[in-house]
Amino acid sequence: MLSMEYDGTILHENHVREDHDIFRIIIIFKRIKSYYFLLLISKYNRIFTYQTVSK
């Protein structure tokens, strides 16, 4: 009985830690996505301005 409760607490702690890691990964992924989105916008802006200047 005692070992079962002990295992339960360990599982619970691991579960909470996994949820926290998933949350952190989602935040990092959103930051990376927004960063790449800005990179794409700046790249297209550069191409667009280059084309307009060359014309």
Short mmCIF file of the C-alpha atoms (twelve columns), coordinates in Angstrom:
data_MODEL
# 
_entry.id   MODEL 
# 
loop_
_atom_site.group_PDB 
_atom_site.id 
_atom_site.type_symbol 
_atom_site.label_atom_id 
_atom_site.label_alt_id 
_atom_site.label_comp_id 
_atom_site.label_asym_id 
_atom_site.label_seq_id 
_atom_site.Cartn_x 
_atom_site.Cartn_y 
_atom_site.Cartn_z 
_atom_site.pdbx_PDB_model_num 
ATOM 1  C CA . MET A 1  0.000  0.000  0.000   1 
ATOM 2  C CA . LEU A 2  2.742  2.419  0.952   1 
ATOM 3  C CA . SER A 3  4.746  1.598  -2.183  1 
ATOM 4  C CA . MET A 4  1.635  2.118  -4.335  1 
ATOM 5  C CA . GLU A 5  1.066  5.591  -2.870  1 
ATOM 6  C CA . TYR A 6  4.753  6.380  -3.319  1 
ATOM 7  C CA . ASP A 7  4.641  5.293  -6.954  1 
ATOM 8  C CA . GLY A 8  1.488  7.360  -7.398  1 
ATOM 9  C CA . THR A 9  3.192  10.523 -6.170  1 
ATOM 10 C CA . ILE A 10 6.199  9.883  -8.421  1 
ATOM 11 C CA . LEU A 11 3.905  9.361  -11.409 1 
ATOM 12 C CA . HIS A 12 1.980  12.508 -10.525 1 
ATOM 13 C CA . GLU A 13 5.173  14.575 -10.261 1 
ATOM 14 C CA . ASN A 14 6.439  13.217 -13.577 1 
ATOM 15 C CA . HIS A 15 3.078  13.958 -15.189 1 
ATOM 16 C CA . VAL A 16 3.168  17.564 -13.959 1 
ATOM 17 C CA . ARG A 17 6.745  17.926 -15.170 1 
ATOM 18 C CA . GLU A 18 5.796  16.554 -18.599 1 
ATOM 19 C CA . ASP A 19 2.895  19.008 -18.854 1 
ATOM 20 C CA . HIS A 20 5.268  21.844 -17.958 1 
ATOM 21 C CA . ASP A 21 7.783  20.698 -20.602 1 
ATOM 22 C CA . ILE A 22 5.015  20.493 -23.217 1 
ATOM 23 C CA . PHE A 23 3.890  24.006 -22.255 1 
ATOM 24 C CA . ARG A 24 7.476  25.281 -22.589 1 
ATOM 25 C CA . ILE A 25 7.860  23.557 -25.966 1 
ATOM 26 C CA . ILE A 26 4.628  25.170 -27.201 1 
ATOM 27 C CA . ILE A 27 5.852  28.617 -26.091 1 
ATOM 28 C CA . ILE A 28 9.247  28.073 -27.762 1 
ATOM 29 C CA . PHE A 29 7.526  26.803 -30.930 1 
ATOM 30 C CA . LYS A 30 5.294  29.903 -31.039 1 
ATOM 31 C CA . ARG A 31 8.331  32.161 -30.619 1 
ATOM 32 C CA . ILE A 32 10.219 30.314 -33.373 1 
ATOM 33 C CA . LYS A 33 7.165  30.432 -35.642 1 
ATOM 34 C CA . SER A 34 6.716  34.184 -35.146 1 
ATOM 35 C CA . TYR A 35 10.480 34.674 -35.651 1 
ATOM 36 C CA . TYR A 36 10.422 32.749 -38.936 1 
ATOM 37 C CA . PHE A 37 7.273  34.631 -39.956 1 
ATOM 38 C CA . LEU A 38 9.091  37.944 -39.411 1 
ATOM 39 C CA . LEU A 39 12.097 36.570 -41.312 1 
ATOM 40 C CA . LEU A 40 9.857  35.612 -44.236 1 
ATOM 41 C CA . ILE A 41 8.179  39.032 -44.233 1 
ATOM 42 C CA . SER A 42 11.528 40.825 -44.184 1 
ATOM 43 C CA . LYS A 43 12.850 38.565 -46.960 1 
ATOM 44 C CA . TYR A 44 9.806  39.200 -49.162 1 
ATOM 45 C CA . ASN A 45 9.997  42.921 -48.381 1 
ATOM 46 C CA . ARG A 46 13.628 42.950 -49.475 1 
ATOM 47 C CA . ILE A 47 12.761 41.125 -52.714 1 
ATOM 48 C CA . PHE A 48 9.808  43.445 -53.306 1 
ATOM 49 C CA . THR A 49 11.830 46.611 -52.704 1 
ATOM 50 C CA . TYR A 50 14.662 45.238 -54.854 1 
ATOM 51 C CA . GLN A 51 12.248 44.595 -57.740 1 
ATOM 52 C CA . THR A 52 10.654 48.020 -57.429 1 
ATOM 53 C CA . VAL A 53 14.070 49.702 -57.270 1 
ATOM 54 C CA . SER A 54 15.364 47.732 -60.278 1 
ATOM 55 C CA . LYS A 55 12.255 48.708 -62.249 1 
# 
